[in-house]
Short mmCIF file of C-alpha atoms in Angstrom, two decimals:
data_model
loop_
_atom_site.label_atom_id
_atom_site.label_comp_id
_atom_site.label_asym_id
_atom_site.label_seq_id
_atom_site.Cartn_x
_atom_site.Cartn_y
_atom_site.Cartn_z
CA UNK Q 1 -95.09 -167.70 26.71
CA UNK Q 2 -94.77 -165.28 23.67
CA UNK Q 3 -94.63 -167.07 20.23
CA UNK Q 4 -91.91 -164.83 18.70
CA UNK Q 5 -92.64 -166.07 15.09
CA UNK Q 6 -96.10 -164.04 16.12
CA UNK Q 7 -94.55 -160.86 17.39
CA UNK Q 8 -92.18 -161.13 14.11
CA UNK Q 9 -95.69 -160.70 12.02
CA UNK Q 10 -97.47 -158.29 13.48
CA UNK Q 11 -94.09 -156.36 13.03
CA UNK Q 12 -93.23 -156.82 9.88
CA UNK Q 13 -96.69 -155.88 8.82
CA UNK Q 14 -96.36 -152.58 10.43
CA UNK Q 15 -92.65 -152.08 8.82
CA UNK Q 16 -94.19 -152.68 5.75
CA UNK Q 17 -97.35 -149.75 6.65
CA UNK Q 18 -94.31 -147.55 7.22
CA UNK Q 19 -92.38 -148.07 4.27
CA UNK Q 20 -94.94 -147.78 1.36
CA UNK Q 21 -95.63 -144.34 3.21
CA UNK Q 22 -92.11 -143.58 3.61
CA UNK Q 23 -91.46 -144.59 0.16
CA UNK Q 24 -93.79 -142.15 -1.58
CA UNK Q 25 -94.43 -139.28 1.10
CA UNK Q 26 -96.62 -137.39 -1.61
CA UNK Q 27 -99.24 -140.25 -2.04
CA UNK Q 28 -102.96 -139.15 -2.07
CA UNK Q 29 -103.93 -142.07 0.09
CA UNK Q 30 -102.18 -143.53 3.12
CA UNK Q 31 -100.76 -146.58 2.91
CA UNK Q 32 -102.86 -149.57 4.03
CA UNK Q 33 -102.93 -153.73 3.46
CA UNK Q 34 -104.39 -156.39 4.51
CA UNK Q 35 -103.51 -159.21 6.95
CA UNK Q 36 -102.12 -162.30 5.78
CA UNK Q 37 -104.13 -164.44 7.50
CA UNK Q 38 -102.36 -167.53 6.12
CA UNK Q 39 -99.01 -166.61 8.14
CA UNK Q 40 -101.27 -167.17 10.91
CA UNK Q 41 -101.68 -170.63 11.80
CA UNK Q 42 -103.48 -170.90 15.41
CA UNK Q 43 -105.74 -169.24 17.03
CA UNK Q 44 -103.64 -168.12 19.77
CA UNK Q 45 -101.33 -166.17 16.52
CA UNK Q 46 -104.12 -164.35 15.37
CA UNK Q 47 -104.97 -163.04 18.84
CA UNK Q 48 -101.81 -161.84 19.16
CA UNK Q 49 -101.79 -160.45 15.96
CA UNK Q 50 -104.76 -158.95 17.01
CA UNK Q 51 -103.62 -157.59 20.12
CA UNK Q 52 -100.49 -155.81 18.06
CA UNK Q 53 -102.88 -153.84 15.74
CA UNK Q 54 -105.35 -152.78 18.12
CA UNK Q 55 -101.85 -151.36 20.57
CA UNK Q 56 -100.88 -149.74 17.22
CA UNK Q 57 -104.53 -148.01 16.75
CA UNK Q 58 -104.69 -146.96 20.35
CA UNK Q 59 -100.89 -144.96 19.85
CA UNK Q 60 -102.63 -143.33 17.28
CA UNK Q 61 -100.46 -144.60 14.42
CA UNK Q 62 -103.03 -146.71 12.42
CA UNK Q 63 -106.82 -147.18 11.83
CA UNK Q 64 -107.85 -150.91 12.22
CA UNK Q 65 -111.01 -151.48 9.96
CA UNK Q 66 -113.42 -155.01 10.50
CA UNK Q 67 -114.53 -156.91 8.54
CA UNK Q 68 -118.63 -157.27 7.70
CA UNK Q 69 -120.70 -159.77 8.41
CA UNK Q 70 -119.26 -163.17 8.86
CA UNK Q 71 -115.84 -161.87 8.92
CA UNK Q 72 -116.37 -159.22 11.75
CA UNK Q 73 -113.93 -160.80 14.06
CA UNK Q 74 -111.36 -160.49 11.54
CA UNK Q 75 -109.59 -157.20 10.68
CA UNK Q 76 -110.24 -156.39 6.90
CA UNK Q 77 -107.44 -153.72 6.34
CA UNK Q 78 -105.22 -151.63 8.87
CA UNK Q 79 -104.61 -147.76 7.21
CA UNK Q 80 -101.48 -145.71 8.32
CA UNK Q 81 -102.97 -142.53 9.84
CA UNK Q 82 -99.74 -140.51 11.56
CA UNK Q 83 -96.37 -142.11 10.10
CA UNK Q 84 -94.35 -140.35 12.77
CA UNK Q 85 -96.49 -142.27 15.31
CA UNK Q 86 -95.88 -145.38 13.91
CA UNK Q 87 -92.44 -145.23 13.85
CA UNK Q 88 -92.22 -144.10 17.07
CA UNK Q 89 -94.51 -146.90 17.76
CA UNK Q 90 -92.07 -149.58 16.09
CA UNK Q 91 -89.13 -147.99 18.34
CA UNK Q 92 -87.36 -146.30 15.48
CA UNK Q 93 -87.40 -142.74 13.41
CA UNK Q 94 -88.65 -142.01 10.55
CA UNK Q 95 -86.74 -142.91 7.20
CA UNK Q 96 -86.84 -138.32 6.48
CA UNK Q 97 -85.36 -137.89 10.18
CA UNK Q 98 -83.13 -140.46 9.72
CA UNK Q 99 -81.58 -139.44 6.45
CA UNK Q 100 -81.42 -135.52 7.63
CA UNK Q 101 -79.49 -136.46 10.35
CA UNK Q 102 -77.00 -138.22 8.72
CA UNK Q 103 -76.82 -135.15 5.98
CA UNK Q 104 -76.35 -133.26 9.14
CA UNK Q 105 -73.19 -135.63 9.68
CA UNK Q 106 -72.31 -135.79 6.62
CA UNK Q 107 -72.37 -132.08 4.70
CA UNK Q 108 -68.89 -130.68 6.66
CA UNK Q 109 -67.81 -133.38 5.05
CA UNK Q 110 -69.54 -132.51 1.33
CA UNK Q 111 -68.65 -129.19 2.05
CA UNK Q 112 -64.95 -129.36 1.67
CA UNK Q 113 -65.49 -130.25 -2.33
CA UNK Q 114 -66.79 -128.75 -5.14
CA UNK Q 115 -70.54 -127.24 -5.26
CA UNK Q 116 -71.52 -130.72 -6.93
CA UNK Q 117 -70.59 -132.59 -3.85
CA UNK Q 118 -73.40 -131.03 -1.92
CA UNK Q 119 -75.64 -131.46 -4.67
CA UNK Q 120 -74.91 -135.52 -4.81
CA UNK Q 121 -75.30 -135.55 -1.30
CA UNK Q 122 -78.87 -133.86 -1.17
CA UNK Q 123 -79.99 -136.44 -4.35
CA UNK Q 124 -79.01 -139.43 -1.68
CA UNK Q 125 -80.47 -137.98 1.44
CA UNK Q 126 -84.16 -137.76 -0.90
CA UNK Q 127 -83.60 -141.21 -1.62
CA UNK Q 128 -82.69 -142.00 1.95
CA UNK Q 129 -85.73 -140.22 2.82
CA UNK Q 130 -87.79 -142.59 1.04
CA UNK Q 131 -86.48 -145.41 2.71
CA UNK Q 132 -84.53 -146.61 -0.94
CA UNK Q 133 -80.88 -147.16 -0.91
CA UNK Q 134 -78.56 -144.03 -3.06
CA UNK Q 135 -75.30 -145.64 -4.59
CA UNK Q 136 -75.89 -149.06 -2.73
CA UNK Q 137 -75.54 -147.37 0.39
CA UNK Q 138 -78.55 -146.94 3.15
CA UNK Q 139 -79.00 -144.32 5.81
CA UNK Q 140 -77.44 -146.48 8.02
CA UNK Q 141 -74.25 -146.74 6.62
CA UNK Q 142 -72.96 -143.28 7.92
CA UNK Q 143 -69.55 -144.36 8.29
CA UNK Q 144 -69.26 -145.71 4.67
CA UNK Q 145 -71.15 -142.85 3.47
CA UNK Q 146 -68.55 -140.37 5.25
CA UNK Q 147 -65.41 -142.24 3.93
CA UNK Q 148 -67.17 -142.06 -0.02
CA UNK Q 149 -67.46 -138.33 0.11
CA UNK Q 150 -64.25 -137.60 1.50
CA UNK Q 151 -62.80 -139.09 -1.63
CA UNK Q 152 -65.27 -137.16 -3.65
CA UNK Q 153 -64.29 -134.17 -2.08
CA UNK Q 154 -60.91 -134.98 -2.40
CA UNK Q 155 -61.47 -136.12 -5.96
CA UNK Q 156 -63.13 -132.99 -6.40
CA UNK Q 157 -60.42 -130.83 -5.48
CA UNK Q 158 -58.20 -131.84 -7.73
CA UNK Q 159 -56.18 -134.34 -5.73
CA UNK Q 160 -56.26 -137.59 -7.34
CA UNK Q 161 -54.37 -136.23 -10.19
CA UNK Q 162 -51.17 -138.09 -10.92
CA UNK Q 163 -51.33 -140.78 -7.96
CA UNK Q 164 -51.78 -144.50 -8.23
CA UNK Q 165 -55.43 -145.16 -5.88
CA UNK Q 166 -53.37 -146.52 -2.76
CA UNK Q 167 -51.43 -143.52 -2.31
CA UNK Q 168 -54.33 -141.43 -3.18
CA UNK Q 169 -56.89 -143.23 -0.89
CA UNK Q 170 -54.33 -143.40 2.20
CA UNK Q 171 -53.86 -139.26 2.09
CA UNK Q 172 -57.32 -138.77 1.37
CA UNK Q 173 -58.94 -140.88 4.45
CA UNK Q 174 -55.50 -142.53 6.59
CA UNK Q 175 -57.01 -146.19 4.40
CA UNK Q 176 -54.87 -147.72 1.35
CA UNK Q 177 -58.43 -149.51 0.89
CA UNK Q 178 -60.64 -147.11 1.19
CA UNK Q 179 -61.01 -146.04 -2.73
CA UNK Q 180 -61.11 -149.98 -3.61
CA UNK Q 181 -64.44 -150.25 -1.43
CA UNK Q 182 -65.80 -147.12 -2.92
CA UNK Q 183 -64.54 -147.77 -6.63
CA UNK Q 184 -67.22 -148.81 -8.39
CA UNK Q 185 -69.78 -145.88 -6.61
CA UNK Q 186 -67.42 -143.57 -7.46
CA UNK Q 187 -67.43 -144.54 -11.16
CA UNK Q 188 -71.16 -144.42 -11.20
CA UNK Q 189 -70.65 -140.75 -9.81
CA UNK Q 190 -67.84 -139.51 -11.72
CA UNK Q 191 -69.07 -140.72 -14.78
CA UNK Q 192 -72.10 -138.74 -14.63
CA UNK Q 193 -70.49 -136.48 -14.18
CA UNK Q 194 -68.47 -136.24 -16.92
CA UNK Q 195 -71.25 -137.05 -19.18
CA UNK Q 196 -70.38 -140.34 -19.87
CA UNK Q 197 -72.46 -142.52 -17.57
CA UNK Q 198 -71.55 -145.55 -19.63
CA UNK Q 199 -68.05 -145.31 -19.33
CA UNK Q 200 -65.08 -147.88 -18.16
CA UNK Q 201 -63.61 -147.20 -14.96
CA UNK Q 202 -60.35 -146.88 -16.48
CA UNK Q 203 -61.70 -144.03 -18.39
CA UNK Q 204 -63.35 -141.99 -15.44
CA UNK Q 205 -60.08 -142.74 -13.76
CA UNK Q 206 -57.76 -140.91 -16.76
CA UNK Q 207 -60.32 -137.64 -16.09
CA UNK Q 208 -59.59 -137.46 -12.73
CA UNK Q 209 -55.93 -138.11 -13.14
CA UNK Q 210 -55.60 -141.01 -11.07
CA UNK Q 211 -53.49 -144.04 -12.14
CA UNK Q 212 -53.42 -147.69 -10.56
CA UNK Q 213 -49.35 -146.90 -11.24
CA UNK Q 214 -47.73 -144.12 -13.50
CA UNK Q 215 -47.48 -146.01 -17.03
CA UNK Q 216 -44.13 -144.23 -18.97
CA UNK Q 217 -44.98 -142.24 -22.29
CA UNK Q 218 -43.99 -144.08 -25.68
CA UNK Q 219 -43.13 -141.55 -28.28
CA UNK Q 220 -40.73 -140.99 -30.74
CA UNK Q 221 -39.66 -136.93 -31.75
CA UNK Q 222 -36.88 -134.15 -31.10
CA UNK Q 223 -37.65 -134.17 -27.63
CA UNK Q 224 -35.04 -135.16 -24.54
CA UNK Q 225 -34.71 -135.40 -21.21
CA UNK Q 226 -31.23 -134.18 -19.06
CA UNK Q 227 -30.05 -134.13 -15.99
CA UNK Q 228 -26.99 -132.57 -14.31
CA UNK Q 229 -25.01 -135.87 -14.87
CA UNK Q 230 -26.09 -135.99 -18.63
CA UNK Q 231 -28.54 -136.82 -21.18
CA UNK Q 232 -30.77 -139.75 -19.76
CA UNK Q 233 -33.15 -140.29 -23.07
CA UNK Q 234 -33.23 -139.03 -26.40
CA UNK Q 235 -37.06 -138.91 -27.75
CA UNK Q 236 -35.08 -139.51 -31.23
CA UNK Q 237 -34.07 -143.21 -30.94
CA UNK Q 238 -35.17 -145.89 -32.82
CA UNK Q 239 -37.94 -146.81 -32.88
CA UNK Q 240 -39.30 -144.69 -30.13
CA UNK Q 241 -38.21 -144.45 -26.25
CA UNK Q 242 -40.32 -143.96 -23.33
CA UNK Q 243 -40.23 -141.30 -20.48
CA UNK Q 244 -41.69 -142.07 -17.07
CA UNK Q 245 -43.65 -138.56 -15.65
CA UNK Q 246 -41.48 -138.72 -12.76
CA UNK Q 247 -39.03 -137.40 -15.55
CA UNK Q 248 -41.32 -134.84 -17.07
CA UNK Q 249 -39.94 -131.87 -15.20
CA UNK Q 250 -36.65 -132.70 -17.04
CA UNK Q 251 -38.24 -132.69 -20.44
CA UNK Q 252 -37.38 -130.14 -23.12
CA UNK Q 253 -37.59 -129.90 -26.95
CA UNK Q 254 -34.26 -130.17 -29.11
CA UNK Q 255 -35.91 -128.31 -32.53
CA UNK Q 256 -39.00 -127.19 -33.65
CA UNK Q 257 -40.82 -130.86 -34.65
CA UNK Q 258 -42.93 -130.62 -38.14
CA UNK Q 259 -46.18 -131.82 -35.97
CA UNK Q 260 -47.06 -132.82 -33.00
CA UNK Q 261 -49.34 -136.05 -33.65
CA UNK Q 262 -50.92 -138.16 -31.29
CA UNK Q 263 -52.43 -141.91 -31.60
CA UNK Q 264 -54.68 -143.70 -29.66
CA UNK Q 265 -54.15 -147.50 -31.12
CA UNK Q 266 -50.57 -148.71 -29.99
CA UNK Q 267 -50.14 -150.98 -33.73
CA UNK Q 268 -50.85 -147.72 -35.81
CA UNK Q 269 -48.13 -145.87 -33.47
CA UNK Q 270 -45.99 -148.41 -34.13
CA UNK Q 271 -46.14 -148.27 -38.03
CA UNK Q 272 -46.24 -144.56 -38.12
CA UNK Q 273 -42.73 -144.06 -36.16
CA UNK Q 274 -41.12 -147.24 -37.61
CA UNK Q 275 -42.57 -146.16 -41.56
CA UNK Q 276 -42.74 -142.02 -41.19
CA UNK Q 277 -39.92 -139.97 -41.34
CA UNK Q 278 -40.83 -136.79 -41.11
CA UNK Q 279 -39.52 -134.79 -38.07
CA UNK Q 280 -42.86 -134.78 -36.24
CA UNK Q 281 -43.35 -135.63 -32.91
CA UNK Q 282 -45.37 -138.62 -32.46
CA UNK Q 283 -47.03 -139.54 -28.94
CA UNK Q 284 -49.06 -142.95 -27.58
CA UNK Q 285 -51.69 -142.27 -26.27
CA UNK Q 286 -52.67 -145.70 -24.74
CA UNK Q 287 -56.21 -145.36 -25.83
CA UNK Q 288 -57.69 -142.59 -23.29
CA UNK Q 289 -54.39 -140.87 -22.19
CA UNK Q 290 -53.25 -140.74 -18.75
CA UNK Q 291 -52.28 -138.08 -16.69
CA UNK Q 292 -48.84 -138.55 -17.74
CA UNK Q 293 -49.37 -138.04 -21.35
CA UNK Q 294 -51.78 -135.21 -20.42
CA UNK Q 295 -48.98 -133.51 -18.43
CA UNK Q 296 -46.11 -134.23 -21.45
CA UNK Q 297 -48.25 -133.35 -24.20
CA UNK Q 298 -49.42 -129.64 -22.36
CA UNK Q 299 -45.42 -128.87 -21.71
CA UNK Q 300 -44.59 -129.65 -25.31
CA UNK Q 301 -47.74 -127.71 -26.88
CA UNK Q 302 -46.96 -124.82 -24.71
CA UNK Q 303 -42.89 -125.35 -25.76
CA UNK Q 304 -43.28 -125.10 -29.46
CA UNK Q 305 -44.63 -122.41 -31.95
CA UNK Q 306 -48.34 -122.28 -32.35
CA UNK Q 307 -47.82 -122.70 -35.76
CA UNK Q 308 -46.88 -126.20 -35.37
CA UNK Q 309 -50.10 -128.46 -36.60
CA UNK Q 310 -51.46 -130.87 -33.43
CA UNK Q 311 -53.44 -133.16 -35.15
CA UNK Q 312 -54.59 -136.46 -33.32
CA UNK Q 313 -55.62 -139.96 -35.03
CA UNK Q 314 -58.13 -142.25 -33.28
CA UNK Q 315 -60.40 -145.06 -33.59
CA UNK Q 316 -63.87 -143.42 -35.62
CA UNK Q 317 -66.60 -144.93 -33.03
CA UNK Q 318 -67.67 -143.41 -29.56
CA UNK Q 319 -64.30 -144.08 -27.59
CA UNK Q 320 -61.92 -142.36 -30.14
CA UNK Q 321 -64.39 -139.62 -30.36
CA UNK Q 322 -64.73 -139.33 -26.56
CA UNK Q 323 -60.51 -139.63 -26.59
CA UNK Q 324 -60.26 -136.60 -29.24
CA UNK Q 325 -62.76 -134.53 -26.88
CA UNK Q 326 -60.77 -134.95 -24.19
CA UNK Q 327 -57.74 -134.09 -25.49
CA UNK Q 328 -59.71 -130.82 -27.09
CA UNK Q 329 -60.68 -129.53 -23.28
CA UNK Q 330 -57.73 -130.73 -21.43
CA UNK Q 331 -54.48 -129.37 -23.40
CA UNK Q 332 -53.02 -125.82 -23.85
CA UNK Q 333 -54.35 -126.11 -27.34
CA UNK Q 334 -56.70 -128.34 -29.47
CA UNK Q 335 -55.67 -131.58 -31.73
CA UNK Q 336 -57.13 -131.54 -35.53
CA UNK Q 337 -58.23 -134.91 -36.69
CA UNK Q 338 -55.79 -136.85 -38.88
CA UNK Q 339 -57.17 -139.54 -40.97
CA UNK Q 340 -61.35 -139.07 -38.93
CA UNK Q 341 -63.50 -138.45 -41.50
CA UNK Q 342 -66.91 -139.36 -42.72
CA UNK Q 343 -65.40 -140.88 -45.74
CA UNK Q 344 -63.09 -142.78 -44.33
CA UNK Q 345 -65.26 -144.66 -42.38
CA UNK Q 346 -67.68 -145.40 -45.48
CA UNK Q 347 -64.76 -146.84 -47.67
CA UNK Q 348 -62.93 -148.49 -44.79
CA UNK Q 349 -65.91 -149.15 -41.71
CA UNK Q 350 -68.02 -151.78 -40.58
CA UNK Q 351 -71.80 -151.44 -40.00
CA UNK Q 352 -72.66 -149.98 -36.39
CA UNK Q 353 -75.82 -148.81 -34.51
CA UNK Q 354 -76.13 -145.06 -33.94
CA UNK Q 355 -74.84 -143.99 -30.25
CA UNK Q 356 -77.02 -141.05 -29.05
CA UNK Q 357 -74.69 -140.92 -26.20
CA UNK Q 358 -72.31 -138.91 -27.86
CA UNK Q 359 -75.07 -135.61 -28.48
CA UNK Q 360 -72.77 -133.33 -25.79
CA UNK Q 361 -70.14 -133.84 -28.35
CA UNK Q 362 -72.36 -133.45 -31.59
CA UNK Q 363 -73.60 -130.42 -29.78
CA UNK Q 364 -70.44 -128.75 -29.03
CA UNK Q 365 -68.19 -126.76 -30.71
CA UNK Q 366 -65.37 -129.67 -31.01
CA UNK Q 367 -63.39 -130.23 -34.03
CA UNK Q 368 -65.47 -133.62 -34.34
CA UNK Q 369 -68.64 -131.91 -33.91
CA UNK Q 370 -70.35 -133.45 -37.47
CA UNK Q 371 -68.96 -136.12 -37.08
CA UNK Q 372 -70.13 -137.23 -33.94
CA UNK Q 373 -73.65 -136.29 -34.86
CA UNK Q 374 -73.41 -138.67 -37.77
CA UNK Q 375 -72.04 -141.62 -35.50
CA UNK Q 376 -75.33 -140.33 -33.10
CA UNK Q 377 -78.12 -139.86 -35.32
CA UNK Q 378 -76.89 -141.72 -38.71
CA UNK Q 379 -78.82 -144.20 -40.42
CA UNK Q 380 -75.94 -146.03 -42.07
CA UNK Q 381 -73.35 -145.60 -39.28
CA UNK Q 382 -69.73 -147.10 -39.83
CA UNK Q 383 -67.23 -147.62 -37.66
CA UNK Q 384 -63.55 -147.41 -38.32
CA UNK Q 385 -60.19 -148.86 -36.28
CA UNK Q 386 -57.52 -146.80 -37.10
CA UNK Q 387 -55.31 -150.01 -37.85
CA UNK Q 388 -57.38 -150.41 -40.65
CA UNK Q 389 -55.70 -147.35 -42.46
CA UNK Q 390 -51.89 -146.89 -43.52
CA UNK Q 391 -49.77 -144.11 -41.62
CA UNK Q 392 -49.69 -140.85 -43.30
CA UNK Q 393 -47.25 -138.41 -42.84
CA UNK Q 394 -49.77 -135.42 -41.17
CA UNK Q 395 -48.08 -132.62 -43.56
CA UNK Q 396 -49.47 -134.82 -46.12
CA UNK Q 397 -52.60 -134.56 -44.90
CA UNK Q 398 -52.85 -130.81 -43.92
CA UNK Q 399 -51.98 -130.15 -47.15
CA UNK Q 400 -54.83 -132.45 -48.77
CA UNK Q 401 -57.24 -130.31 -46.42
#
């Protein structure tokens, strides 16, 4: 009768032979080992074991060497010699076959999205290659790996933008659930991607466009929204209102507003519209805006004379920076920075540590260019909340610049 706990070892052993040479195709050597004798416990294990490498060396797939002397009738090491033997020897392909057939299955898949998509897909099928797992997901997992790039494909079109994730993820793959398995992957991904690699999912979510539900827009400003029957908000009351995007298409602007100002901290909007009076329009952000406030802020910019400052006020520290950039490459036109400055955050800050995540922004031509590269590469970094400062009417401050 076979001992099965034998059969398991002289297995194993092999799997293992075939995955150090899977795992590192380009070695020098082949991959070899030795037997673990002490998983062998009787006589008749080892002659089984023995039997096992000796079928192996006759398939061609390994070299069995002796031992010398008094260990001659034990095997000293077995060496891979043809790792496509070996696996066919084991009953199974190769980790490379395996992982370009499933890029076979998977690229008219890839192939729908963006350039990018295709790209991801080739890093994973390397790493698939090599036996490793690519976003926690194997060669094995086609199926998974099929429904994750549809979204990315999807996501990569453009159509995420402006749905919560359970209407997105049933009309991108016929499953409300679909972008819940994948979330956390797709994070990973996207926020790459976007050059942020440490970021929140909440944040990769606001660059896609996708919101868990539409959140309504706080702000306060000559701005109102109509419909056939009548007037259904004024932007004017006190102290603000709030528009839902559903009602965006119905927005338009009453008079030309002295600013347009946005804020990313929901106490300093608070204090500015309850203690400004200016005419401005001020708009919530909610700390990294949403697709709704995206979508308001690009009808009013494009609505009102150019000459009309944008300025934006945010935290000083790596999210209000990353906020401010965001706003700079996804709206008609660019925000200033009202009350983010170097000196601001020296009278006002706390100590911090430099963050050399935020070089793309230190090296790009954004508004907060310096001082990101301080906040980077400082060596007496401070960090500012904006609640730290009193409102300030923005004319005030254009005019001090």
């Amino acid at each position: 009768m076979t001992d099965l706990r034998t059969v398991d070892v002289g297995v194993e052993f092999l799997e293992r032979l075939l995955e150090r040479s899977e795992r590192n195709p380009d070695r020098s050597r082949p991959a070899s080992a030795a037997p673990e004798y002490d998983r062998l416990s009787t006589a008749q294990q080892v002659s089984r074991f023995h039997d096992q490498m000796a079928a192996a060396e006759r398939f061609g797939a390994v070299e069995v060497q002796q031992g010398k002397r008094d260990r001659s009738h034990l095997i000293e090491r077995v060496r891979v010699l043809n790792l496509e033997l070996l696996a066919s020897h084991l009953g199974r392909q190769t980790a490379p076959a395996v992982a370009q057939r499933v890029r076979d299955e998977l690229l008219p898949v890839a192939a729908t999205g963006e350039p990018w998509v295709a790209s991801l897909l080739d890093e994973m099928t390397a790493r698939w290659a090599r036996g490793e797992a690519a976003y926690r997901l194997t060669a094995a997992q086609a199926d998974a790996a099929k429904e994750f790039f549809t979204l990315l494909g999807s996501i990569s079109r453009q159509e995420a933008r402006g749905l919560d994730a359970r209407t997105f993820s049933q009309k991108a793959t016929s499953d409300t659930k679909a972008f819940d398995r994948h979330a956390s992957r797709l994070a990973a991904v996207l926020g790459v991607r976007i050059g942020q690699p440490d970021a929140a999912a909440d944040v990769v979510w606001a660059h896609i466009g996708l919101e868990r539900f539409s959140h309504p827009v706080h702000l306060r400003g000559p701005v109102t929204v109509e419909h056939a029957s009548g007037r259904l908000t004024d932007g004017r009351a006190k102290p603000f209102t709030s528009i839902h995007p559903e009602m965006l298409s119905q927005l338009s602007v009453l008079e030309r507003p002295t600013s347009v100002l946005t804020i990313e901290n929901y106490a300093s909007f608070n204090r500015q519209v309850r203690e400004i009076e200016d005419g401005g329009l001020v708009v919530y952000t909610g700390g990294f805006p949403a697709a709704g406030v995206v979508e308001l802020l690009s009808k009013v910019l494009t609505a009102v004379p150019v000459d009309v400052p944008f300025l934006h006020w945010g935290d000083i520290d790596a999210g209000g920076l990353r906020i401010f950039r965001y706003l700079e490459e996804k709206l008609p036109r660019r925000p200033r920075p009202h009350l983010m400055s170097r000196e601001l955050a020296e009278d006002y800050g706390q100590p911090a540590a430099a963050d050399p995540s935020l070089t793309s922004i230190a090296r790009s031509d954004s508004a907060v260019r310096e001082l990101a590269e301080w906040l980077a590469f400082g060596s007496d970094v401070r960090h500012l909340e904006q609640e730290a400062l009193e409102p300030e009417r923005p004319s005030a401050a254009i005019s001090a610049s």
